[in-house]
């Protein structure tokens, strides 16, 4: 009874090195996932999350956020950046209030006084020059900061601040967070930069505009809370959402893992920041209007009625562009809008609980299964198992996110599996390659590259199963070999034959055939066995023609001339035969049995009659499918047969178009007008005296 495959694997000398190498690679992959060298594992994970989030679109509610964009056309039409607070922003806020916007969020840091307004500009000048009388004049001039403050006070407007290490601003009221969060926040600074007191006094809320990346270089989160100095502030999107919900405060859960805004729970994992689930940028156009169009009353008021409206800038001059998963230059106002939309719909992606435990455990399970497959299965099967594991884990990660919005790393846990399986396969392959090399050295001289590759693919099984195949069989024989061998000096004969067989066999192999056997002075070749060779009959013909040219040149060598080396005759035919290895492991004898093989041997002998070098049968000629390359030699009855068959020979190299035409004209008249055919062949022989087939017909028809 044959030993089980797994027993053979364990007995393989490469098994122990493979398992040691695979386990080492597995442990290194696991360490990469757990210890995150240089942040590489985090970067890979975040990019994988970006991909899954892009494939599975977020949920969105109707009547969503409207973005009023200070774009380049707005700057061209209404003035360069920064906009004046009176004639620009104040008018914009007023028009949105008149349109009954529910909440207006201003995604622009309005820090410091308005230095473009006449009154504040004159005050600055008076102070710098010491001309105090000008301060009185300044009080009578327009103050656009005051105009904007009055506009803000008319309705619910949310402004923004920025945490800043050098910030010294203080706000007149504390953020409404009950109680203060205790966990470590992702963003914190020694102070804040905030709008002036006049602006803040009229605002319904003020939130942190900062969108610094939590991981990697892309903005993937918006802050729920940030620390600035001794105070904790809510993020800008959170404050806009809270104002839209008419909630008085953020209520923290007792365990600090979530904050409630009305009926909405906001998870506080990952440093009190929520992950964005971005829609495609092509969808943002539907919610965005140009600020210039709003100021010019080109947007109907009902577009803003009862809606959350954000004012921001996409113009590069504003400097409010950041890299996100949606693109390298994403306007911050669109990021804030996406965050608010996620809060409205509850579509807030979040990591699974205990990812540092669950993901390494998953990586261990996947990696060990992949390593076992690499050790006990063949390369193809092991690769298939690894592919199934990878696709299965990625599919599970995507399905979990689609159903629950929970994120589990789809890429990192696969690294130990890929490292372990590939490392083990490399070791096993190195051992197999060494064994294949031994097989190739042993059999490569007599077999085609195809059969050698088939044998080396399964080196433990050298026997090849018998089958019925259509093949092209080639037989070659040396004319007068018996007489030559009787008269030759043995060492000279053996040396010449070695060189002869090396050349003939190399030609057979080069044309995709295999050397079936060498018997005496004869070489037997097969084409289209054991593997399929497209156009095998044509390949056999090309091989026969090249052998004819090679042997003609070989006969001119000094040792061959001294021996009286005879002409090589070649027979070729095509047909179904039974092929297979009729020997055992100790004696590989892959050969063929069938009519085509016998016909090729008899066609080789038929060259004596016609004086040709290559003779092929009708089936081979039909399989070649290029009648213009072959000249007919007539119908003959092969030895051992009763029916006639057409035989052909390739046109010789010196067969010019005129000679071919003359030959065919004479050949076609042989049956109906033999006397005329004889005259045509005689005329052709006078201009083509060295052609054996023409000489044959002149003799036969004489």
Tab-separated table of C-alpha atoms in Angstrom, residues 250-698:
chain	number	residue	atom	x	y	z
A	250	UNK	CA	-22.897	66.733	25.968
A	251	UNK	CA	-23.663	64.019	28.508
A	252	UNK	CA	-20.866	61.525	29.064
A	253	UNK	CA	-21.631	57.885	29.878
A	254	UNK	CA	-20.399	56.771	33.309
A	255	UNK	CA	-17.674	54.605	31.781
A	256	UNK	CA	-16.566	57.448	29.497
A	257	UNK	CA	-16.915	55.363	26.300
A	258	UNK	CA	-19.648	57.505	24.689
A	259	UNK	CA	-21.252	60.917	24.833
A	260	UNK	CA	-24.958	61.563	24.335
A	261	UNK	CA	-26.371	64.438	22.323
A	262	UNK	CA	-30.121	64.147	22.616
A	263	UNK	CA	-30.897	60.592	21.471
A	264	UNK	CA	-27.581	60.168	19.637
A	265	UNK	CA	-24.675	58.276	21.201
A	266	UNK	CA	-21.233	59.263	19.983
A	267	UNK	CA	-18.482	56.675	20.645
A	268	UNK	CA	-15.408	58.062	22.369
A	269	UNK	CA	-12.813	55.509	21.315
A	270	UNK	CA	-9.530	56.417	19.611
A	271	UNK	CA	-8.735	59.504	21.675
A	272	UNK	CA	-12.225	61.015	21.789
A	273	UNK	CA	-12.470	61.307	18.015
A	274	UNK	CA	-14.995	59.754	15.633
A	275	UNK	CA	-14.037	58.153	12.373
A	276	UNK	CA	-15.263	59.617	9.123
A	277	UNK	CA	-17.122	57.520	6.570
A	278	UNK	CA	-16.841	59.683	3.493
A	279	UNK	CA	-19.117	59.669	0.501
A	280	UNK	CA	-17.543	60.052	-2.917
A	281	UNK	CA	-16.501	63.647	-3.731
A	282	UNK	CA	-18.798	63.515	-6.764
A	283	UNK	CA	-21.738	63.484	-4.321
A	284	UNK	CA	-20.619	66.672	-2.579
A	285	UNK	CA	-21.670	68.863	-5.481
A	286	UNK	CA	-25.324	68.177	-4.749
A	287	UNK	CA	-25.082	69.800	-1.303
A	288	UNK	CA	-22.750	72.655	-2.259
A	289	UNK	CA	-23.635	76.135	-3.503
A	290	UNK	CA	-21.305	79.019	-4.315
A	291	UNK	CA	-21.200	81.882	-1.800
A	292	UNK	CA	-21.321	84.358	-4.697
A	293	UNK	CA	-24.598	82.823	-5.890
A	294	UNK	CA	-26.084	83.164	-2.404
A	295	UNK	CA	-25.054	86.810	-2.172
A	296	UNK	CA	-26.511	87.456	-5.639
A	297	UNK	CA	-29.837	85.775	-4.671
A	298	UNK	CA	-29.377	83.055	-7.288
A	299	UNK	CA	-30.172	80.258	-4.804
A	300	UNK	CA	-33.810	79.888	-3.693
A	301	UNK	CA	-34.433	80.444	0.029
A	302	UNK	CA	-36.146	77.068	0.424
A	303	UNK	CA	-32.785	75.426	-0.252
A	304	UNK	CA	-31.685	76.518	3.245
A	305	UNK	CA	-34.954	76.503	5.166
A	306	UNK	CA	-34.768	74.253	8.243
A	307	UNK	CA	-31.339	72.911	7.194
A	308	UNK	CA	-27.915	72.853	8.770
A	309	UNK	CA	-25.753	75.223	6.705
A	310	UNK	CA	-21.947	75.364	6.815
A	311	UNK	CA	-19.917	78.278	5.484
A	312	UNK	CA	-16.399	77.360	4.399
A	313	UNK	CA	-13.827	77.831	1.674
A	314	UNK	CA	-12.506	75.543	-1.051
A	315	UNK	CA	-10.411	78.282	-2.663
A	316	UNK	CA	-6.714	77.413	-2.196
A	317	UNK	CA	-6.037	80.948	-0.915
A	318	UNK	CA	-7.998	80.122	2.236
A	319	UNK	CA	-5.572	77.337	3.183
A	320	UNK	CA	-8.414	75.045	4.249
A	321	UNK	CA	-7.461	71.954	2.217
A	322	UNK	CA	-6.311	68.720	3.865
A	323	UNK	CA	-5.547	65.168	2.682
A	324	UNK	CA	-8.282	62.592	3.305
A	325	UNK	CA	-9.213	59.209	1.913
A	326	UNK	CA	-11.308	61.076	-0.658
A	327	UNK	CA	-8.361	63.029	-2.054
A	328	UNK	CA	-5.217	64.995	-1.209
A	329	UNK	CA	-6.945	68.422	-1.266
A	330	UNK	CA	-10.237	68.056	0.565
A	331	UNK	CA	-11.908	71.270	1.819
A	332	UNK	CA	-12.268	71.174	5.599
A	333	UNK	CA	-15.875	72.360	5.314
A	334	UNK	CA	-16.697	69.179	3.380
A	335	UNK	CA	-15.017	67.097	6.081
A	336	UNK	CA	-17.130	68.832	8.754
A	337	UNK	CA	-20.244	68.292	6.623
A	338	UNK	CA	-19.447	64.579	6.312
A	339	UNK	CA	-18.986	64.328	10.073
A	340	UNK	CA	-22.359	65.981	10.730
A	341	UNK	CA	-24.064	63.733	8.167
A	342	UNK	CA	-22.579	60.705	9.913
A	343	UNK	CA	-23.874	61.932	13.272
A	344	UNK	CA	-27.353	62.555	11.821
A	345	UNK	CA	-27.605	59.055	10.310
A	346	UNK	CA	-25.694	57.249	13.076
A	347	UNK	CA	-23.206	55.988	10.472
A	348	UNK	CA	-20.109	56.224	12.655
A	349	UNK	CA	-17.428	53.578	11.960
A	350	UNK	CA	-15.627	52.361	15.041
A	351	UNK	CA	-13.031	49.782	15.901
A	352	UNK	CA	-13.963	46.480	17.441
A	353	UNK	CA	-13.445	46.137	21.160
A	354	UNK	CA	-10.045	44.752	22.206
A	355	UNK	CA	-8.491	44.878	18.710
A	356	UNK	CA	-5.020	44.345	20.187
A	357	UNK	CA	-6.155	40.943	21.402
A	358	UNK	CA	-8.626	39.811	18.753
A	359	UNK	CA	-6.586	40.708	15.679
A	360	UNK	CA	-3.364	38.952	16.782
A	361	UNK	CA	-5.444	35.874	17.680
A	362	UNK	CA	-7.046	35.931	14.235
A	363	UNK	CA	-3.614	36.408	12.675
A	364	UNK	CA	-2.317	33.384	14.593
A	365	UNK	CA	-5.162	31.150	13.443
A	366	UNK	CA	-4.906	32.206	9.807
A	367	UNK	CA	-1.117	32.020	9.825
A	368	UNK	CA	-0.941	28.514	11.302
A	369	UNK	CA	-3.498	27.167	8.839
A	370	UNK	CA	-1.582	28.732	5.936
A	371	UNK	CA	1.705	27.303	7.232
A	372	UNK	CA	0.186	23.830	7.582
A	373	UNK	CA	-1.127	24.029	4.005
A	374	UNK	CA	2.307	25.055	2.732
A	375	UNK	CA	3.956	22.145	4.562
A	376	UNK	CA	1.508	19.349	3.727
A	377	UNK	CA	0.092	20.379	0.358
A	378	UNK	CA	1.683	21.072	-2.974
A	379	UNK	CA	2.526	24.647	-4.030
A	380	UNK	CA	-0.632	25.092	-6.109
A	381	UNK	CA	-2.930	23.696	-3.427
A	382	UNK	CA	-1.179	25.681	-0.688
A	383	UNK	CA	-1.482	28.865	-2.749
A	384	UNK	CA	-5.177	28.141	-3.228
A	385	UNK	CA	-5.648	27.669	0.513
A	386	UNK	CA	-3.795	30.915	1.206
A	387	UNK	CA	-5.939	32.730	-1.360
A	388	UNK	CA	-9.127	31.353	0.227
A	389	UNK	CA	-7.942	32.419	3.689
A	390	UNK	CA	-7.107	35.901	2.473
A	391	UNK	CA	-10.346	36.377	0.552
A	392	UNK	CA	-12.323	34.887	3.431
A	393	UNK	CA	-10.792	37.248	5.996
A	394	UNK	CA	-11.195	40.277	3.767
A	395	UNK	CA	-14.778	39.253	3.042
A	396	UNK	CA	-15.471	38.776	6.746
A	397	UNK	CA	-14.009	42.218	7.513
A	398	UNK	CA	-16.104	43.837	4.792
A	399	UNK	CA	-19.241	41.995	5.888
A	400	UNK	CA	-18.740	42.965	9.519
A	401	UNK	CA	-18.379	46.604	8.530
A	402	UNK	CA	-21.368	46.510	6.190
A	403	UNK	CA	-23.608	45.045	8.881
A	404	UNK	CA	-22.402	46.709	12.069
A	405	UNK	CA	-19.997	49.508	11.058
A	406	UNK	CA	-17.350	47.783	13.168
A	407	UNK	CA	-13.835	47.864	11.758
A	408	UNK	CA	-11.537	44.881	12.093
A	409	UNK	CA	-8.154	45.007	10.389
A	410	UNK	CA	-8.552	43.319	6.966
A	411	UNK	CA	-4.864	43.439	6.066
A	412	UNK	CA	-2.609	43.121	9.121
A	413	UNK	CA	-3.717	39.621	10.267
A	414	UNK	CA	-2.838	38.292	6.816
A	415	UNK	CA	0.825	39.290	7.086
A	416	UNK	CA	1.914	36.358	9.336
A	417	UNK	CA	0.034	33.962	7.043
A	418	UNK	CA	1.638	35.312	3.888
A	419	UNK	CA	5.090	35.377	5.474
A	420	UNK	CA	4.827	31.876	6.949
A	421	UNK	CA	3.328	30.172	3.887
A	422	UNK	CA	5.661	31.791	1.381
A	423	UNK	CA	8.761	31.158	3.482
A	424	UNK	CA	7.911	27.471	3.870
A	425	UNK	CA	7.085	27.168	0.175
A	426	UNK	CA	10.414	28.761	-0.758
A	427	UNK	CA	12.317	26.173	1.283
A	428	UNK	CA	10.253	23.324	-0.145
A	429	UNK	CA	10.674	24.746	-3.634
A	430	UNK	CA	14.438	24.975	-3.226
A	431	UNK	CA	14.524	21.274	-2.358
A	432	UNK	CA	12.187	20.410	-5.237
A	433	UNK	CA	14.241	22.499	-7.620
A	434	UNK	CA	17.346	20.600	-6.644
A	435	UNK	CA	15.554	17.318	-7.351
A	436	UNK	CA	14.217	18.691	-10.624
A	437	UNK	CA	17.737	19.602	-11.626
A	438	UNK	CA	18.797	16.010	-11.153
A	439	UNK	CA	15.899	14.805	-13.308
A	440	UNK	CA	16.643	17.359	-16.005
A	441	UNK	CA	20.285	16.313	-16.103
A	442	UNK	CA	19.252	12.675	-16.431
A	443	UNK	CA	16.461	12.957	-18.972
A	444	UNK	CA	16.882	16.365	-20.625
A	445	UNK	CA	19.087	15.014	-23.391
A	446	UNK	CA	16.386	12.722	-24.784
A	447	UNK	CA	13.112	14.377	-23.835
A	448	UNK	CA	11.521	17.600	-24.985
A	449	UNK	CA	11.369	20.464	-22.488
A	450	UNK	CA	7.639	19.805	-22.086
A	451	UNK	CA	8.036	16.205	-20.935
A	452	UNK	CA	10.926	17.178	-18.672
A	453	UNK	CA	8.808	19.857	-17.026
A	454	UNK	CA	5.987	17.353	-16.576
A	455	UNK	CA	8.305	14.903	-14.905
A	456	UNK	CA	9.880	17.534	-12.671
A	457	UNK	CA	6.444	18.795	-11.611
A	458	UNK	CA	5.953	15.435	-9.863
A	459	UNK	CA	9.442	14.036	-9.367
A	460	UNK	CA	8.194	11.291	-7.075
A	461	UNK	CA	6.103	9.804	-9.894
A	462	UNK	CA	8.121	9.200	-13.041
A	463	UNK	CA	5.553	6.885	-14.653
A	464	UNK	CA	3.305	8.616	-17.181
A	465	UNK	CA	-0.138	7.157	-17.767
A	466	UNK	CA	-0.889	5.717	-21.192
A	467	UNK	CA	-3.349	7.524	-23.459
A	468	UNK	CA	-4.618	7.687	-27.022
A	469	UNK	CA	-3.273	10.794	-28.759
A	470	UNK	CA	-2.754	12.095	-32.250
A	471	UNK	CA	0.982	12.395	-32.785
A	472	UNK	CA	3.399	13.106	-35.584
A	473	UNK	CA	6.026	10.394	-35.715
A	474	UNK	CA	9.477	10.956	-37.229
A	475	UNK	CA	11.935	8.229	-38.199
A	476	UNK	CA	15.477	8.850	-39.457
A	477	UNK	CA	17.982	6.341	-40.756
A	478	UNK	CA	21.551	6.490	-42.140
A	479	UNK	CA	21.886	5.065	-45.640
A	480	UNK	CA	24.490	2.287	-45.891
A	481	UNK	CA	25.162	2.239	-42.174
A	482	UNK	CA	25.745	-1.514	-41.955
A	483	UNK	CA	28.497	-1.503	-44.590
A	484	UNK	CA	30.051	1.619	-43.063
A	485	UNK	CA	30.115	0.144	-39.561
A	486	UNK	CA	31.712	-3.093	-40.748
A	487	UNK	CA	34.613	-1.245	-42.333
A	488	UNK	CA	35.095	1.570	-39.776
A	489	UNK	CA	37.591	1.858	-36.949
A	490	UNK	CA	35.413	1.551	-33.778
A	491	UNK	CA	36.659	4.647	-31.976
A	492	UNK	CA	36.219	6.852	-35.045
A	493	UNK	CA	32.726	5.457	-35.674
A	494	UNK	CA	31.585	5.957	-32.082
A	495	UNK	CA	32.905	9.526	-32.027
A	496	UNK	CA	31.156	10.395	-35.277
A	497	UNK	CA	27.885	8.803	-34.162
A	498	UNK	CA	27.963	10.678	-30.860
A	499	UNK	CA	28.270	13.984	-32.691
A	500	UNK	CA	25.601	12.920	-35.216
A	501	UNK	CA	23.079	11.890	-32.557
A	502	UNK	CA	23.777	15.003	-30.483
A	503	UNK	CA	22.916	17.175	-33.466
A	504	UNK	CA	19.810	15.248	-34.562
A	505	UNK	CA	18.416	14.926	-31.021
A	506	UNK	CA	18.981	18.612	-30.309
A	507	UNK	CA	16.991	19.498	-33.432
A	508	UNK	CA	14.092	17.249	-32.390
A	509	UNK	CA	13.987	18.753	-28.919
A	510	UNK	CA	14.328	22.308	-30.217
A	511	UNK	CA	11.228	21.855	-32.362
A	512	UNK	CA	9.145	20.689	-29.405
A	513	UNK	CA	9.463	16.953	-29.972
A	514	UNK	CA	10.826	14.188	-27.821
A	515	UNK	CA	13.410	11.576	-28.706
A	516	UNK	CA	11.463	8.337	-28.354
A	517	UNK	CA	14.495	6.134	-28.754
A	518	UNK	CA	17.737	5.624	-30.614
A	519	UNK	CA	18.030	2.179	-32.190
A	520	UNK	CA	21.286	1.485	-33.959
A	521	UNK	CA	21.663	4.363	-36.412
A	522	UNK	CA	17.963	5.343	-36.320
A	523	UNK	CA	16.399	8.168	-34.321
A	524	UNK	CA	12.695	7.899	-33.463
A	525	UNK	CA	10.971	11.178	-32.565
A	526	UNK	CA	7.450	12.015	-31.381
A	527	UNK	CA	5.588	15.321	-31.546
A	528	UNK	CA	2.486	16.131	-29.464
A	529	UNK	CA	3.285	13.611	-26.755
A	530	UNK	CA	2.855	13.539	-23.848
A	531	UNK	CA	1.792	17.219	-23.832
A	532	UNK	CA	-0.175	19.008	-26.506
A	533	UNK	CA	1.897	20.917	-29.069
A	534	UNK	CA	-0.075	23.220	-31.336
A	535	UNK	CA	0.761	22.580	-34.975
A	536	UNK	CA	2.734	19.428	-34.173
A	537	UNK	CA	2.708	18.132	-37.773
A	538	UNK	CA	4.161	21.407	-39.021
A	539	UNK	CA	6.753	21.320	-36.207
A	540	UNK	CA	7.708	17.779	-37.242
A	541	UNK	CA	8.115	18.870	-40.880
A	542	UNK	CA	10.319	21.823	-39.855
A	543	UNK	CA	12.351	19.423	-37.728
A	544	UNK	CA	12.772	16.963	-40.614
A	545	UNK	CA	13.909	19.716	-43.003
A	546	UNK	CA	16.473	20.982	-40.470
A	547	UNK	CA	17.750	17.455	-39.831
A	548	UNK	CA	18.209	17.048	-43.597
A	549	UNK	CA	20.269	20.229	-43.803
A	550	UNK	CA	22.293	19.355	-40.704
A	551	UNK	CA	23.154	15.836	-41.888
A	552	UNK	CA	24.126	17.091	-45.350
A	553	UNK	CA	26.618	19.440	-43.738
A	554	UNK	CA	27.686	16.742	-41.247
A	555	UNK	CA	28.735	14.431	-44.093
A	556	UNK	CA	31.300	17.039	-45.166
A	557	UNK	CA	33.212	16.765	-41.888
A	558	UNK	CA	36.612	15.125	-42.115
A	559	UNK	CA	35.766	12.131	-39.909
A	560	UNK	CA	32.411	11.608	-41.658
A	561	UNK	CA	34.012	11.692	-45.123
A	562	UNK	CA	36.674	9.248	-43.998
A	563	UNK	CA	33.978	6.866	-42.760
A	564	UNK	CA	31.879	7.279	-45.898
A	565	UNK	CA	28.962	8.542	-43.808
A	566	UNK	CA	25.750	7.870	-45.704
A	567	UNK	CA	22.799	10.112	-46.479
A	568	UNK	CA	20.102	10.456	-43.788
A	569	UNK	CA	16.575	9.486	-44.821
A	570	UNK	CA	13.545	10.678	-42.850
A	571	UNK	CA	9.949	9.431	-42.762
A	572	UNK	CA	7.069	11.365	-41.246
A	573	UNK	CA	3.410	10.587	-40.636
A	574	UNK	CA	0.548	11.726	-38.391
A	575	UNK	CA	-2.242	9.773	-36.729
A	576	UNK	CA	-3.704	8.399	-33.481
A	577	UNK	CA	-1.403	6.160	-31.436
A	578	UNK	CA	-1.193	4.850	-27.896
A	579	UNK	CA	1.560	6.569	-25.936
A	580	UNK	CA	2.831	5.936	-22.438
A	581	UNK	CA	5.673	4.855	-20.208
A	582	UNK	CA	6.042	1.121	-20.648
A	583	UNK	CA	9.027	0.916	-18.309
A	584	UNK	CA	9.428	1.305	-14.560
A	585	UNK	CA	11.151	3.864	-12.393
A	586	UNK	CA	14.485	2.352	-13.217
A	587	UNK	CA	13.935	2.387	-16.975
A	588	UNK	CA	11.963	5.262	-18.454
A	589	UNK	CA	10.691	4.192	-21.893
A	590	UNK	CA	7.965	6.586	-22.914
A	591	UNK	CA	7.069	5.400	-26.391
A	592	UNK	CA	4.259	5.155	-28.915
A	593	UNK	CA	2.459	2.251	-30.591
A	594	UNK	CA	0.195	2.627	-33.585
A	595	UNK	CA	-0.227	2.865	-37.333
A	596	UNK	CA	1.304	6.331	-37.655
A	597	UNK	CA	4.544	5.083	-36.090
A	598	UNK	CA	4.724	2.125	-38.451
A	599	UNK	CA	3.893	4.330	-41.448
A	600	UNK	CA	6.686	6.759	-40.568
A	601	UNK	CA	9.201	3.886	-40.578
A	602	UNK	CA	8.000	2.676	-44.000
A	603	UNK	CA	7.941	6.190	-45.422
A	604	UNK	CA	11.569	6.576	-44.330
A	605	UNK	CA	12.444	3.497	-46.400
A	606	UNK	CA	10.458	4.884	-49.363
A	607	UNK	CA	13.107	7.609	-49.737
A	608	UNK	CA	15.300	4.924	-51.358
A	609	UNK	CA	12.805	4.665	-54.184
A	610	UNK	CA	12.403	8.386	-54.853
A	611	UNK	CA	15.921	9.473	-53.919
A	612	UNK	CA	14.458	12.062	-51.523
A	613	UNK	CA	15.568	12.998	-48.014
A	614	UNK	CA	12.145	13.452	-46.385
A	615	UNK	CA	9.012	11.511	-47.264
A	616	UNK	CA	5.683	12.064	-45.525
A	617	UNK	CA	2.251	10.518	-45.718
A	618	UNK	CA	-1.092	11.961	-46.710
A	619	UNK	CA	-2.300	12.351	-43.109
A	620	UNK	CA	0.753	14.379	-42.162
A	621	UNK	CA	0.373	16.524	-45.296
A	622	UNK	CA	-3.273	17.222	-44.424
A	623	UNK	CA	-2.378	18.052	-40.805
A	624	UNK	CA	0.324	20.500	-41.934
A	625	UNK	CA	-2.275	22.363	-43.978
A	626	UNK	CA	0.239	24.095	-46.267
A	627	UNK	CA	0.080	22.263	-49.605
A	628	UNK	CA	2.291	24.849	-51.295
A	629	UNK	CA	5.223	23.610	-49.186
A	630	UNK	CA	4.932	20.002	-50.364
A	631	UNK	CA	5.390	18.341	-53.706
A	632	UNK	CA	3.526	15.128	-54.517
A	633	UNK	CA	5.504	11.973	-55.242
A	634	UNK	CA	2.531	9.878	-56.339
A	635	UNK	CA	0.445	7.090	-54.846
A	636	UNK	CA	2.193	4.042	-53.430
A	637	UNK	CA	1.344	0.915	-51.475
A	638	UNK	CA	3.405	0.883	-48.293
A	639	UNK	CA	4.950	-2.363	-47.182
A	640	UNK	CA	2.418	-4.482	-45.309
A	641	UNK	CA	-0.567	-2.517	-46.727
A	642	UNK	CA	-2.994	-3.209	-49.533
A	643	UNK	CA	-4.385	0.266	-50.259
A	644	UNK	CA	-2.537	3.016	-52.029
A	645	UNK	CA	-1.693	6.246	-50.218
A	646	UNK	CA	-0.382	9.560	-51.464
A	647	UNK	CA	3.122	10.494	-50.421
A	648	UNK	CA	4.848	13.871	-50.441
A	649	UNK	CA	8.203	15.493	-49.925
A	650	UNK	CA	9.044	19.082	-48.984
A	651	UNK	CA	10.285	21.162	-51.888
A	652	UNK	CA	14.096	21.299	-51.827
A	653	UNK	CA	15.871	24.595	-51.223
A	654	UNK	CA	16.783	25.003	-54.911
A	655	UNK	CA	13.173	24.611	-56.108
A	656	UNK	CA	12.555	27.964	-57.757
A	657	UNK	CA	8.971	29.009	-58.630
A	658	UNK	CA	9.667	28.125	-62.275
A	659	UNK	CA	10.925	24.637	-61.352
A	660	UNK	CA	7.932	24.037	-59.075
A	661	UNK	CA	5.539	25.080	-61.815
A	662	UNK	CA	7.261	22.865	-64.378
A	663	UNK	CA	7.275	19.870	-61.995
A	664	UNK	CA	3.571	20.190	-61.199
A	665	UNK	CA	2.698	20.564	-64.904
A	666	UNK	CA	4.537	17.319	-65.710
A	667	UNK	CA	3.175	15.502	-62.639
A	668	UNK	CA	-0.446	16.419	-63.441
A	669	UNK	CA	-0.126	14.916	-66.977
A	670	UNK	CA	1.307	11.546	-65.911
A	671	UNK	CA	-2.033	9.817	-65.542
A	672	UNK	CA	-3.706	11.149	-68.723
A	673	UNK	CA	-0.784	11.910	-71.047
A	674	UNK	CA	2.302	9.962	-69.917
A	675	UNK	CA	4.230	10.677	-73.130
A	676	UNK	CA	3.801	14.415	-72.726
A	677	UNK	CA	4.674	14.114	-69.033
A	678	UNK	CA	7.890	12.259	-69.954
A	679	UNK	CA	8.906	15.081	-72.262
A	680	UNK	CA	8.185	17.701	-69.624
A	681	UNK	CA	10.213	15.812	-67.004
A	682	UNK	CA	13.104	15.380	-69.440
A	683	UNK	CA	13.067	19.084	-70.195
A	684	UNK	CA	13.021	19.851	-66.479
A	685	UNK	CA	15.896	17.415	-65.839
A	686	UNK	CA	18.089	19.343	-68.272
A	687	UNK	CA	17.734	22.473	-66.105
A	688	UNK	CA	17.489	20.690	-62.770
A	689	UNK	CA	19.809	17.707	-63.097
A	690	UNK	CA	20.505	17.256	-59.363
A	691	UNK	CA	16.905	16.774	-58.259
A	692	UNK	CA	16.328	13.094	-57.389
A	693	UNK	CA	12.538	13.140	-57.786
A	694	UNK	CA	12.761	14.533	-61.336
A	695	UNK	CA	15.392	11.923	-62.190
A	696	UNK	CA	13.107	9.220	-60.757
A	697	UNK	CA	10.193	10.193	-62.996
A	698	UNK	CA	12.405	10.464	-66.071
